[in-house]
Amino acid sequence: GSSSKRLKDLSRCQLAFLAAVLNPLNFVSRTKTCGELRSCHVGQEVTLCGWIQYQRHGLFLVLRDFQGLTQIIIPQDEVRRMPTGDIEVKAKTAEVLNSCKKLPFEIKDFVKKTEALRMQYRYLDLRSFQMQYNLKLRSQVVMRMREYLCNLHGFVDVETPTLFKRTPGGAKEFVVPSREPGKFYSLPQSPQQFKQLLMIGGLDRYFQVARCYRDEGSKSDRQPEFTQIDIEMSFVDQAGIQCLIEGLLQYSWPEERGPITTPFPSMSYAEALASYGTDKPDTRFGMKIVDVNDIFKSAELGFLQNALNMPQGTIQAICIPQGAKHLKSKDFESLKESAESQFNQGILHFILRPDGTLKSPVSRFLNEKQKSDLIKAVKAEVDDLVLLAAGEHMECSILGKLRLETADLLEARGLALRDPAAFHFLWVVDFPLFLPKEKNPVELESAHHPFTAPHPSDADLLYTEPAKVRSQHYDLVLNGSEIGGGSIRIHNAKQQRFVLEAVLKEDTELLSHLLEALEYGAPPHGGIALGLDRLICLITGASSIRDVIAFPKSFKGRDLMSNAPDYIVPEELEPYHIQVAWPTAQAEVKTN
Amino acid sequence: GSSSKRLKDLSRCQLAFLAAVLNPLNFVSRTKTCGELRSCHVGQEVTLCGWIQYQRHGLFLVLRDFQGLTQIIIPQDEVRRMPTGDIEVKAKTAEVLNSCKKLPFEIKDFVKKTEALRMQYRYLDLRSFQMQYNLKLRSQVVMRMREYLCNLHGFVDVETPTLFKRTPGGAKEFVVPSREPGKFYSLPQSPQQFKQLLMIGGLDRYFQVARCYRDEGSKSDRQPEFTQIDIEMSFVDQAGIQCLIEGLLQYSWPEERGPITTPFPSMSYAEALASYGTDKPDTRFGMKIVDVNDIFKSAELGFLQNALNMPQGTIQAICIPQGAKHLKSKDFESLKESAESQFNQGILHFILRPDGTLKSPVSRFLNEKQKSDLIKAVKAEVDDLVLLAAGEHMECSILGKLRLETADLLEARGLALRDPAAFHFLWVVDFPLFLPKEKNPVELESAHHPFTAPHPSDADLLYTEPAKVRSQHYDLVLNGSEIGGGSIRIHNAKQQRFVLEAVLKEDTELLSHLLEALEYGAPPHGGIALGLDRLICLITGASSIRDVIAFPKSFKGRDLMSNAPDYIVPEELEPYHIQVAWPTAQAEVKTN
């Protein structure tokens, strides 16, 4: 059955090839697109449709459509090749389909315009080559992902509701009033519950290009609605999901971005924090963090000693190759200021002189052994810059940030540190299942979400020392950005209840349907979600996710083109049994 | 460029074929699925995963997964063929992956369960063969639609926002409070504005499988969120869109439903109303409405004369072949009652006797010529039943409804009138651009939406007699259900403003961005939207759209599994500056 079906698909694909020769001219009156004309068309009569990009003295004009540009000349004959090799069309008849008033900005990529102006006239901004390229590429990548999941691997594309129930702790969920007084839907942050319920429903392999919602107020590179490639499978383990995703990205990767190699490297959460000071390391360059506690155990510098005396105290260093050569003293200042302002912490810097000695304001407080051990530990060479920080809980923090800032500074000084054409994928694994709550560290919260399964080797610890349990969560990192995350889920109702009630102290009432569902023979299952906006942003090299979304919102969540959100007359709220609770000051303005 | 790219796709498709041989076993621990085992596997060792469908005395059990069923036997050896030809697996080791408490209903298709129970335990309901078949088919049809649009015809899949601004007259739009006091987003009923703005942005060929929202309160076969295949093209005419959609449906049509032939027939709105009494005719059977005014001009029956004396009065008939044979007298009664209760109108019935005479209570009030003319006009044969109605404005009403009710009655009596395997597509075209408002017939409203372009032949009438203008709107009807609709849009800003302001008297402020966009060189464009839920429902023969949606809402818009929508504590509404306006009675209950 299944193989004869595939053969049929194959022949339809050949049909697609034949039909594509005519594309994109079916169904429309034009016979050629502007981007299509070549030498072989010289002498032909053609019909083109498009926008006038440029015109001069009624002698010639340049016509633009979604495919490209063509020069039209008024007096001479038909399609002809110009001395430059370009193709030119002689107009026989021309029809003005519509007029255009003066544009607020020119449709040329090099013409700078403010983001606000671009957003207000988004439909004009969409005429730029770059925006059209980004949206076309996005569409193509998603299409190939679908082919891989649906046609190659038997996944079923299932649409799940976006009008749903609030999830526990879902403080970032938009609410939607219903016609039942006091009752609200929530716009879910992900289809997490539905994908698990589909596995319980026996659907085996689910995927969806899912619209998700998160109300985070003003955040610069987030959108109130965003898209994720959402995947879930039954009877699968972590390695299975990782292999699936590697194949997915390899299959859908745009050819013009070069091939990517699989399997992707993997790094534990602990190693990521130790070596890169972050759980999403940018592995396109070195400058790893080195632990130098042992070297300075007996150093007489007070602030190093203080750090070592703290319970979680540590001394760490990074080495910036040729840093002394490329960075200026104001760069050092900027790094120190950054450490000061973001972490309220001082850093030390050392430069390895050509004579092998270390230059540093604190150099004289260190003995020769300490200096040579430091040079050895960070593998410093002549003209390298070494940054040293000391304190408590430095993981995830100061040197990880300074490493990235230094990379930016070096690139600003002209050093090609990170190849813009390089794509470094990395799996980060073995996350802790729980983390201490920021506001009350004796209580635990989920490091990701409460449905994450414990690591099989740590399963027993769950009931004795939950804080030490590693999870079966995995993040996918690309060039230092998290582009996806997922986990093997808990499929045992008792274990899920224990996590929610005993460890997290959550009210399980909001999740009673899911807990009950787990009792009806839930299969082992796991999945992942890829952040599509960010992934496409990295592939295209766009500077913001707003450049890969057709109609994005401003960082305040506004649509500047239509002016949404907007006021609504009270009568239109009546069916929903809500009224506006005006903040006092504004209420006065309104009632004036 | 484009042809070499297509060749690459072709070879990837071949790759897909090779990879599919292993599907769906990649990434998981099992080596075979339950539906897969055949004679060729006899003697092999296999690993299966699934649910226990049935077991007896620990001797054998039936394992079920998404692909099918396999019998497992405990004592004997490996995979073997049973005398019946089925394949059986001998268990070497078995691992219980999870337990299952007593199910609220058996997972067997023939076990009847109430809709409420199915909805409450939707994840169990999803284990039924029928639901899994429907969702799989839906996924496959949509995938093939994407291949057709994206790979064959160069459409770009563009995601448009669902947090948007209210549209004029959008009384059915859910509101979403924002963090700005008094300001709300709306969940749009369709991406109509965005698709037009994309054309103005030069994107040429857009499609999206778009989630749409409509708050219609309690309606049985509607969902508050639904999905449409949304399409828009530039430089296209009505014939182009129709040809595109015919190709789309033909390409994506499931093989097991037999081929569909194109082009689809077309019928004007006027003809649909005259012959079928509806703008969505079910053309799988005849029984067309016949105008018999002329025959009864001089009839002495008062109620026929009264009808003819009204300004829009008319006398119409339908002939039900063999109706006298199949329908019982209580069926006649039911039809009469229906005419009475729904239309407050009487109908006459006639039966053509074997001797060529008409049997009817009013037969003696008609002369022989009138009788024979009626027989001729409706082409009645012996044992046919003729229904006759008279009144004003009968279009769209009584005989159209009775025609369908009669069809139901005939089928209930065992007559195979409508072939359940037949798919009759029909384009309905030449709709009026405006219709008189129901509540105030001297004012006009859009028959569809205000962006619909007038018919080219009627363009001048727009400014003189707008009520007479036909539009460039087209509906696609399948077996009497509307499954899609679209139009060529107005691309001229002045014309659009005239329609909105002069004809419809709308406040254009809410649409100022679209009106302005039309001034910046909007191309001629048009599109269509297909209702995916209903289309899949018709293809699968499901009795409700709830059977082709994984997690549907009840007819009151409730999710019975999670109990959404639900109450929210007032603090969670605070960030959105809203509060519940309790209806008085309920407010008392709440404050008790």
XYZ file of C-alpha atoms in Angstrom, chain B residues 287 318-335 349 351 383-387 402-403 405-415:
39
model
C -36.650 18.675 -9.456
C -41.576 21.470 -8.824
C -42.141 17.948 -10.036
C -41.066 15.025 -7.831
C -40.530 12.004 -10.061
C -42.398 8.973 -8.724
C -43.308 11.044 -5.697
C -46.783 9.580 -5.492
C -45.307 6.101 -5.324
C -42.654 6.722 -2.692
C -44.071 9.407 -0.469
C -46.739 8.667 2.039
C -49.579 10.936 2.930
C -47.826 11.891 6.165
C -44.912 13.048 4.017
C -47.260 15.395 2.144
C -48.470 16.617 5.503
C -44.921 17.221 6.682
C -44.147 19.246 3.548
C -50.086 19.268 -4.668
C -50.507 13.659 -8.660
C -47.026 8.777 -10.468
C -45.098 12.033 -10.263
C -45.992 14.517 -7.560
C -46.202 18.210 -8.438
C -45.931 20.877 -5.724
C -39.247 21.988 -0.049
C -37.124 20.560 -2.865
C -36.919 18.412 2.271
C -38.565 16.218 -0.343
C -35.162 14.789 -1.226
C -34.611 13.915 2.443
C -38.059 12.319 2.632
C -37.489 10.270 -0.530
C -34.166 9.035 0.828
C -35.769 8.207 4.151
C -38.203 6.067 2.118
C -35.281 4.207 0.578
C -34.925 5.994 -2.764
